[in-house]
Structures are given as C-alpha cells and as structure tokens.
Amino acid sequence: DLTNYEGTEYFVSNLHLFDLATSDDVTLLSSRDPVGGTDDYLMTFYEIDMYEDIIVWNGKDAGEPIDNPSLCVFDLATMRRTRPADLDTCAFTRIWGRNVVCQGWWLPNVEEVALFNLDTGEGLRYLTNHPEAQLHPDIWENRVVWVDFRAEQCADIYWCELPECIPQPVTTNQACQDFPAIEGDWIVWHDFRNDSNPLDFYSGDHDNIEIWGYNIETGQEYQLVSFGEIFSNRLRVEGGNLYFAANPEEGKPSSDPNAIFEVDLSQFL
C-alpha cells in the first residue's frame, strides 16, 4: 500500500511517502535538508524506485555541485538514508530485492550498466563490459534489461539472467529502441520503427514512437500501443499490465503527460 513520488514546490523538491490505504502523506527528506553540506545547493531526487521498505534514487546532497549524482538508499525500517561509497554517477536507478541496477560513466567515454548488491556492499559489477554504450536498465527478479548500442545503426534492447548475465537481444530491428521495462516474461520498450525519423536516437523530432513488447516464453514481438503519440520516458509492467503516461491531445515531445494508461498484456497471447 506504499508508493513514493517526487514533489516540487517553489523549486524545492521533497521525497514523499504516500500510503494508499490511509492516504497519509509523509515527507521523508527535503531538498533544503543540509545533509553533508550547506543549503547553497539543493538536495536532489531523480529516478526514484522502490522495493518493499527500500527506496533508491540518484541524487546529490545539499552543498554539492549539480553534476555529482550518486546512488542514495532510504530504509523505511530504520528511517535512515545512506549513500554507498564509490557509486558516483549512478543514474537511472532500479531495484529488485537487494539488487540495484544503474547507468554510469565509469568506463572511458562510454555509459555502462552495472549491478550493486545492498547486502554485500561490494563495488559495482559491470554487466557487459562492452565498448559501446548501455543505457536505461530495469530489473525484475534475476532478469535485467537495457538499451544497447553494439549494433551499427541504432540502439537495440538486450536482456540477461543473473548471476552469469549472458547478453541476449530482445529486438534487433534496425530502427531505434529505448526505455525498456521488464516483469516476468514480458519486456516492453519505446520503438521508433514506424516513426518518420527512425534512426535518430537523440532527436526530439519524432511523430510516432510506439510501445512494443517481447514475451520470453513465446519468443514473439508484439505491437502493444500505436496511436501516433509521444509517451513519457518510463514504462512500467505490474501484475501483467503495462502502464505509461502520455498526452493524447497534444502528441508532441514537448507536451507534458496528462493521463496514465493501462494495457492488459494477456490479450496479446
């Protein structure tokens, strides 16, 4: 019954906890809290994720420069926040159990997806060690998914199973793919194959970014959502349903999402 979100008021960002059963709203941390420094710069909370009593995000303390985000962990059992050592630039954080995956710039001139275990406290384990970039990871149980640039034309979606993590392609369509999410046998992502600009990963000039999916059990790809709109970056699969935010009235990259949509994935099987 617990969820968390990032609240903003007058450029002050707070980490909140909202209880769906009681509607209680508790502020866990405030960006003005002078943790580890002064309040010259604000504490930040980005890419928040939660598993049971553990909340993770990438951010920085008050008083630190804005370009120094690292992995932050908040334990609801102890109501304490920690920052594991040597985990600077740990972005796009996702957690399952005691494993955290994130994206960083630890290798020379390339982004890398890595794994950190909260129990062992050991340093980051790079999942691929590939010379091309990997971005935007997600994790469910022992399965990890990410965006991979090893192909010549554009980014593909790859996944693996821990602990070995042997990379396997989900889709290698020549168009770009981005922002994957995983639950069970379902992997979903943004797909550019029917867009007018399918090979420009970083461009904002897109008119038909769709949502596609892959089912590990069937080994098939599925076109899940296509109505010529632009979606929010992050997708979520929960209980066999796909959730995403979009603005169906505007359908432009600069439009803020104003509605959350749900798609039952079982209808595609």
mmCIF file of C-alpha atoms in Angstrom:
data_model
loop_
_atom_site.group_PDB
_atom_site.id
_atom_site.type_symbol
_atom_site.label_atom_id
_atom_site.label_comp_id
_atom_site.label_asym_id
_atom_site.label_seq_id
_atom_site.Cartn_x
_atom_site.Cartn_y
_atom_site.Cartn_z
ATOM 1 C CA ASP A 1 0.000 0.000 0.000
ATOM 2 C CA LEU A 2 3.013 2.290 -0.157
ATOM 3 C CA THR A 3 4.322 4.337 -3.031
ATOM 4 C CA ASN A 4 6.626 7.309 -3.399
ATOM 5 C CA TYR A 5 6.884 10.316 -5.658
ATOM 6 C CA GLU A 6 8.857 13.494 -6.231
ATOM 7 C CA GLY A 7 7.011 16.635 -5.170
ATOM 8 C CA THR A 8 8.035 20.127 -6.198
ATOM 9 C CA GLU A 9 7.042 23.494 -4.690
ATOM 10 C CA TYR A 10 8.874 26.701 -5.488
ATOM 11 C CA PHE A 11 11.805 24.713 -6.886
ATOM 12 C CA VAL A 12 12.172 22.816 -3.601
ATOM 13 C CA SER A 13 11.989 19.084 -4.181
ATOM 14 C CA ASN A 14 10.932 16.708 -1.406
ATOM 15 C CA LEU A 15 10.904 12.927 -1.120
ATOM 16 C CA HIS A 16 7.416 11.881 -0.054
ATOM 17 C CA LEU A 17 5.835 8.600 1.007
ATOM 18 C CA PHE A 18 2.123 8.170 0.325
ATOM 19 C CA ASP A 19 0.129 5.363 1.952
ATOM 20 C CA LEU A 20 -2.650 4.278 -0.414
ATOM 21 C CA ALA A 21 -4.588 2.612 2.412
ATOM 22 C CA THR A 22 -4.684 5.614 4.760
ATOM 23 C CA SER A 23 -3.925 8.500 2.347
ATOM 24 C CA ASP A 24 -1.191 9.622 4.740
ATOM 25 C CA ASP A 25 1.471 11.774 3.078
ATOM 26 C CA VAL A 26 4.832 11.862 4.851
ATOM 27 C CA THR A 27 7.852 13.939 3.845
ATOM 28 C CA LEU A 28 10.915 11.721 4.230
ATOM 29 C CA LEU A 29 13.550 14.190 3.037
ATOM 30 C CA SER A 30 13.544 17.800 1.887
ATOM 31 C CA SER A 31 15.852 19.341 -0.656
ATOM 32 C CA ARG A 32 16.655 22.030 1.930
ATOM 33 C CA ASP A 33 17.942 19.471 4.428
ATOM 34 C CA PRO A 34 21.656 20.349 4.873
ATOM 35 C CA VAL A 35 22.834 16.739 4.825
ATOM 36 C CA GLY A 36 26.580 16.635 4.278
ATOM 37 C CA GLY A 37 26.870 20.298 3.437
ATOM 38 C CA THR A 38 25.160 23.675 3.351
ATOM 39 C CA ASP A 39 21.918 24.599 1.666
ATOM 40 C CA ASP A 40 23.697 26.596 -1.038
ATOM 41 C CA TYR A 41 22.659 23.854 -3.440
ATOM 42 C CA LEU A 42 19.567 21.718 -3.034
ATOM 43 C CA MET A 43 19.396 18.000 -2.301
ATOM 44 C CA THR A 44 18.002 16.224 -5.386
ATOM 45 C CA PHE A 45 15.903 13.109 -6.030
ATOM 46 C CA TYR A 46 15.898 11.586 -9.520
ATOM 47 C CA GLU A 47 14.775 8.237 -10.955
ATOM 48 C CA ILE A 48 13.107 7.084 -7.740
ATOM 49 C CA ASP A 49 12.281 3.382 -7.386
ATOM 50 C CA MET A 50 11.054 1.267 -4.503
ATOM 51 C CA TYR A 51 11.046 -2.377 -3.407
ATOM 52 C CA GLU A 52 9.266 -3.206 -0.141
ATOM 53 C CA ASP A 53 10.907 -0.988 2.543
ATOM 54 C CA ILE A 54 13.819 0.233 0.416
ATOM 55 C CA ILE A 55 13.715 3.393 -1.730
ATOM 56 C CA VAL A 56 16.556 4.164 -4.154
ATOM 57 C CA TRP A 57 17.296 7.134 -6.373
ATOM 58 C CA ASN A 58 20.188 9.009 -7.889
ATOM 59 C CA GLY A 59 20.824 12.416 -6.439
ATOM 60 C CA LYS A 60 23.187 14.632 -4.509
ATOM 61 C CA ASP A 61 23.434 16.238 -1.093
ATOM 62 C CA ALA A 62 22.893 19.883 -0.357
ATOM 63 C CA GLY A 63 26.094 21.813 -0.931
ATOM 64 C CA GLU A 64 27.347 19.524 -3.712
ATOM 65 C CA PRO A 65 27.622 20.524 -7.378
ATOM 66 C CA ILE A 66 24.668 19.634 -9.552
ATOM 67 C CA ASP A 67 26.722 17.313 -11.770
ATOM 68 C CA ASN A 68 27.583 14.879 -8.957
ATOM 69 C CA PRO A 69 24.614 12.487 -8.618
ATOM 70 C CA SER A 70 25.176 9.175 -6.844
ATOM 71 C CA LEU A 71 23.177 6.216 -5.551
ATOM 72 C CA CYS A 72 21.073 7.054 -2.499
ATOM 73 C CA VAL A 73 19.200 4.491 -0.365
ATOM 74 C CA PHE A 74 16.420 5.152 2.164
ATOM 75 C CA ASP A 75 15.380 2.320 4.519
ATOM 76 C CA LEU A 76 11.838 2.751 5.834
ATOM 77 C CA ALA A 77 12.516 0.259 8.632
ATOM 78 C CA THR A 78 15.188 2.498 10.143
ATOM 79 C CA MET A 79 14.104 5.795 8.518
ATOM 80 C CA ARG A 80 17.732 6.411 7.564
ATOM 81 C CA ARG A 81 19.330 7.418 4.291
ATOM 82 C CA THR A 82 22.720 6.112 3.162
ATOM 83 C CA ARG A 83 24.997 6.673 0.183
ATOM 84 C CA PRO A 84 27.102 3.620 -0.723
ATOM 85 C CA ALA A 85 30.715 4.567 -1.298
ATOM 86 C CA ASP A 86 32.222 4.931 -4.758
ATOM 87 C CA LEU A 87 28.882 4.997 -6.564
ATOM 88 C CA ASP A 88 29.009 8.409 -8.161
ATOM 89 C CA THR A 89 27.151 8.916 -11.455
ATOM 90 C CA CYS A 90 24.771 6.056 -10.679
ATOM 91 C CA ALA A 91 21.798 7.163 -12.787
ATOM 92 C CA PHE A 92 18.522 5.541 -13.914
ATOM 93 C CA THR A 93 18.361 3.528 -10.687
ATOM 94 C CA ARG A 94 16.124 0.456 -10.438
ATOM 95 C CA ILE A 95 15.818 -2.052 -7.580
ATOM 96 C CA TRP A 96 14.566 -5.616 -7.102
ATOM 97 C CA GLY A 97 15.155 -7.373 -3.796
ATOM 98 C CA ARG A 98 18.619 -6.340 -2.691
ATOM 99 C CA ASN A 99 19.985 -5.747 -6.185
ATOM 100 C CA VAL A 100 20.211 -2.265 -7.687
ATOM 101 C CA VAL A 101 20.990 -1.626 -11.354
ATOM 102 C CA CYS A 102 22.000 1.744 -12.698
ATOM 103 C CA GLN A 103 23.774 3.514 -15.543
ATOM 104 C CA GLY A 104 27.055 5.346 -15.109
ATOM 105 C CA TRP A 105 30.129 6.720 -16.798
ATOM 106 C CA TRP A 106 32.753 4.511 -15.168
ATOM 107 C CA LEU A 107 34.470 3.295 -18.353
ATOM 108 C CA PRO A 108 36.350 5.744 -20.592
ATOM 109 C CA ASN A 109 33.958 7.709 -22.806
ATOM 110 C CA VAL A 110 31.071 5.233 -22.574
ATOM 111 C CA GLU A 111 27.981 4.660 -20.433
ATOM 112 C CA GLU A 112 27.820 1.276 -18.723
ATOM 113 C CA VAL A 113 25.076 -0.682 -16.922
ATOM 114 C CA ALA A 114 26.152 -2.078 -13.575
ATOM 115 C CA LEU A 115 24.819 -4.045 -10.599
ATOM 116 C CA PHE A 116 25.198 -3.234 -6.896
ATOM 117 C CA ASN A 117 24.103 -5.567 -4.086
ATOM 118 C CA LEU A 118 22.946 -3.832 -0.905
ATOM 119 C CA ASP A 119 23.818 -6.812 1.302
ATOM 120 C CA THR A 120 27.398 -7.401 0.215
ATOM 121 C CA GLY A 121 28.179 -3.701 -0.193
ATOM 122 C CA GLU A 122 30.722 -4.615 -2.812
ATOM 123 C CA GLY A 123 31.533 -2.275 -5.667
ATOM 124 C CA LEU A 124 29.745 -2.096 -8.954
ATOM 125 C CA ARG A 125 29.721 -5.135 -11.195
ATOM 126 C CA TYR A 126 29.666 -4.198 -14.867
ATOM 127 C CA LEU A 127 27.176 -6.426 -16.633
ATOM 128 C CA THR A 128 28.571 -6.405 -20.180
ATOM 129 C CA ASN A 129 31.984 -4.674 -20.363
ATOM 130 C CA HIS A 130 31.155 -3.911 -23.979
ATOM 131 C CA PRO A 131 32.935 -0.949 -25.623
ATOM 132 C CA GLU A 132 29.628 0.509 -26.859
ATOM 133 C CA ALA A 133 27.157 2.277 -24.583
ATOM 134 C CA GLN A 134 24.432 0.654 -22.491
ATOM 135 C CA LEU A 135 21.633 2.789 -21.037
ATOM 136 C CA HIS A 136 18.364 2.824 -19.069
ATOM 137 C CA PRO A 137 18.373 -0.533 -17.218
ATOM 138 C CA ASP A 138 15.489 -2.248 -15.444
ATOM 139 C CA ILE A 139 15.402 -5.355 -13.238
ATOM 140 C CA TRP A 140 12.865 -7.999 -12.204
ATOM 141 C CA GLU A 141 13.978 -10.902 -10.015
ATOM 142 C CA ASN A 142 17.151 -12.181 -11.731
ATOM 143 C CA ARG A 143 16.406 -10.646 -15.132
ATOM 144 C CA VAL A 144 17.972 -7.378 -16.280
ATOM 145 C CA VAL A 145 17.116 -5.426 -19.436
ATOM 146 C CA TRP A 146 18.806 -2.397 -21.006
ATOM 147 C CA VAL A 147 19.351 -0.296 -24.165
ATOM 148 C CA ASP A 148 22.431 -1.453 -26.082
ATOM 149 C CA PHE A 149 24.381 0.369 -28.806
ATOM 150 C CA ARG A 150 26.524 -2.525 -30.070
ATOM 151 C CA ALA A 151 24.631 -2.580 -33.394
ATOM 152 C CA GLU A 152 25.886 -0.343 -36.197
ATOM 153 C CA GLN A 153 22.670 1.544 -36.979
ATOM 154 C CA CYS A 154 20.921 2.346 -33.702
ATOM 155 C CA ALA A 155 20.112 1.163 -30.183
ATOM 156 C CA ASP A 156 18.615 -2.270 -29.511
ATOM 157 C CA ILE A 157 17.115 -3.886 -26.408
ATOM 158 C CA TYR A 158 19.136 -6.601 -24.647
ATOM 159 C CA TRP A 159 18.483 -8.712 -21.546
ATOM 160 C CA CYS A 160 20.237 -11.289 -19.374
ATOM 161 C CA GLU A 161 19.716 -13.525 -16.364
ATOM 162 C CA LEU A 162 21.827 -13.167 -13.242
ATOM 163 C CA PRO A 163 24.267 -14.225 -11.965
ATOM 164 C CA GLU A 164 26.032 -15.036 -15.252
ATOM 165 C CA CYS A 165 24.374 -12.280 -17.318
ATOM 166 C CA ILE A 166 24.981 -13.520 -20.858
ATOM 167 C CA PRO A 167 23.562 -10.688 -23.053
ATOM 168 C CA GLN A 168 20.756 -11.719 -25.392
ATOM 169 C CA PRO A 169 18.978 -9.463 -27.917
ATOM 170 C CA VAL A 170 15.286 -8.820 -27.387
ATOM 171 C CA THR A 171 14.862 -7.000 -30.671
ATOM 172 C CA THR A 172 17.383 -6.026 -33.318
ATOM 173 C CA ASN A 173 15.059 -4.126 -35.626
ATOM 174 C CA GLN A 174 17.154 -1.572 -37.492
ATOM 175 C CA ALA A 175 15.158 1.316 -36.005
ATOM 176 C CA CYS A 176 15.951 2.721 -32.542
ATOM 177 C CA GLN A 177 14.505 1.334 -29.326
ATOM 178 C CA ASP A 178 14.632 2.897 -25.863
ATOM 179 C CA PHE A 179 13.416 2.817 -22.221
ATOM 180 C CA PRO A 180 12.764 -0.899 -21.621
ATOM 181 C CA ALA A 181 10.892 -2.338 -18.642
ATOM 182 C CA ILE A 182 10.511 -5.942 -17.516
ATOM 183 C CA GLU A 183 8.209 -8.110 -15.420
ATOM 184 C CA GLY A 184 8.044 -11.891 -15.651
ATOM 185 C CA ASP A 185 8.197 -12.957 -19.294
ATOM 186 C CA TRP A 186 7.271 -9.501 -20.612
ATOM 187 C CA ILE A 187 9.783 -6.920 -21.837
ATOM 188 C CA VAL A 188 8.359 -3.641 -23.178
ATOM 189 C CA TRP A 189 10.036 -0.618 -24.756
ATOM 190 C CA HIS A 190 9.691 2.531 -26.892
ATOM 191 C CA ASP A 191 10.035 1.651 -30.577
ATOM 192 C CA PHE A 192 10.849 4.004 -33.488
ATOM 193 C CA ARG A 193 10.284 1.585 -36.411
ATOM 194 C CA ASN A 194 7.118 3.333 -37.632
ATOM 195 C CA ASP A 195 8.343 6.849 -36.894
ATOM 196 C CA SER A 196 9.317 9.307 -39.634
ATOM 197 C CA ASN A 197 12.762 9.620 -38.033
ATOM 198 C CA PRO A 198 13.522 6.003 -37.014
ATOM 199 C CA LEU A 199 17.326 6.145 -36.825
ATOM 200 C CA ASP A 200 17.906 9.353 -34.850
ATOM 201 C CA PHE A 201 18.013 8.237 -31.214
ATOM 202 C CA TYR A 202 18.659 11.635 -29.646
ATOM 203 C CA SER A 203 16.480 13.826 -31.845
ATOM 204 C CA GLY A 204 13.334 15.435 -30.494
ATOM 205 C CA ASP A 205 11.790 15.328 -33.961
ATOM 206 C CA HIS A 206 9.527 12.272 -33.687
ATOM 207 C CA ASP A 207 5.859 11.779 -34.551
ATOM 208 C CA ASN A 208 5.071 8.116 -33.882
ATOM 209 C CA ILE A 209 7.004 6.487 -31.068
ATOM 210 C CA GLU A 210 5.151 3.253 -30.324
ATOM 211 C CA ILE A 211 5.287 0.754 -27.475
ATOM 212 C CA TRP A 212 6.334 -2.767 -28.434
ATOM 213 C CA GLY A 213 6.810 -5.848 -26.307
ATOM 214 C CA TYR A 214 8.516 -9.213 -26.302
ATOM 215 C CA ASN A 215 7.356 -12.305 -24.448
ATOM 216 C CA ILE A 216 10.230 -14.548 -23.381
ATOM 217 C CA GLU A 217 8.045 -17.665 -23.219
ATOM 218 C CA THR A 218 6.562 -17.288 -26.714
ATOM 219 C CA GLY A 219 9.685 -15.737 -28.254
ATOM 220 C CA GLN A 220 7.487 -13.264 -30.158
ATOM 221 C CA GLU A 221 7.388 -9.472 -30.553
ATOM 222 C CA TYR A 222 4.078 -7.622 -30.234
ATOM 223 C CA GLN A 223 2.966 -4.126 -31.220
ATOM 224 C CA LEU A 224 1.291 -3.061 -27.978
ATOM 225 C CA VAL A 225 0.351 0.609 -28.394
ATOM 226 C CA SER A 226 0.236 2.707 -31.544
ATOM 227 C CA PHE A 227 -1.789 5.875 -31.817
ATOM 228 C CA GLY A 228 0.773 8.326 -33.087
ATOM 229 C CA GLU A 229 1.557 9.900 -29.743
ATOM 230 C CA ILE A 230 4.612 10.652 -27.635
ATOM 231 C CA PHE A 231 4.901 8.808 -24.326
ATOM 232 C CA SER A 232 6.646 9.598 -21.082
ATOM 233 C CA ASN A 233 10.107 8.102 -20.815
ATOM 234 C CA ARG A 234 9.483 5.432 -18.232
ATOM 235 C CA LEU A 235 7.221 2.436 -18.766
ATOM 236 C CA ARG A 236 6.111 0.068 -16.010
ATOM 237 C CA VAL A 237 4.818 -3.513 -16.099
ATOM 238 C CA GLU A 238 2.996 -4.586 -12.955
ATOM 239 C CA GLY A 239 0.721 -7.586 -12.456
ATOM 240 C CA GLY A 240 0.753 -8.396 -16.158
ATOM 241 C CA ASN A 241 -0.390 -4.876 -17.114
ATOM 242 C CA LEU A 242 1.527 -2.164 -18.958
ATOM 243 C CA TYR A 243 1.353 1.354 -17.500
ATOM 244 C CA PHE A 244 2.506 4.527 -19.206
ATOM 245 C CA ALA A 245 1.854 8.263 -19.155
ATOM 246 C CA ALA A 246 1.019 10.263 -22.271
ATOM 247 C CA ASN A 247 -0.752 13.341 -23.556
ATOM 248 C CA PRO A 248 -3.235 12.057 -26.153
ATOM 249 C CA GLU A 249 -4.414 15.566 -27.029
ATOM 250 C CA GLU A 250 -1.015 17.034 -27.880
ATOM 251 C CA GLY A 251 1.144 14.147 -29.056
ATOM 252 C CA LYS A 252 4.321 16.213 -29.168
ATOM 253 C CA PRO A 253 7.678 15.640 -27.465
ATOM 254 C CA SER A 254 7.384 18.886 -25.529
ATOM 255 C CA SER A 255 3.930 18.042 -24.159
ATOM 256 C CA ASP A 256 3.674 17.053 -20.522
ATOM 257 C CA PRO A 257 1.817 13.753 -19.954
ATOM 258 C CA ASN A 258 -1.627 14.385 -18.505
ATOM 259 C CA ALA A 259 -3.038 10.863 -18.220
ATOM 260 C CA ILE A 260 -1.925 7.374 -17.159
ATOM 261 C CA PHE A 261 -2.929 4.451 -19.361
ATOM 262 C CA GLU A 262 -3.253 0.729 -18.595
ATOM 263 C CA VAL A 263 -2.958 -2.142 -21.096
ATOM 264 C CA ASP A 264 -3.692 -5.776 -20.233
ATOM 265 C CA LEU A 265 -0.838 -7.715 -21.815
ATOM 266 C CA SER A 266 -2.613 -11.081 -21.645
ATOM 267 C CA GLN A 267 -4.757 -10.085 -24.630
ATOM 268 C CA PHE A 268 -1.725 -10.443 -26.920
ATOM 269 C CA LEU A 269 -1.057 -14.079 -26.036
#
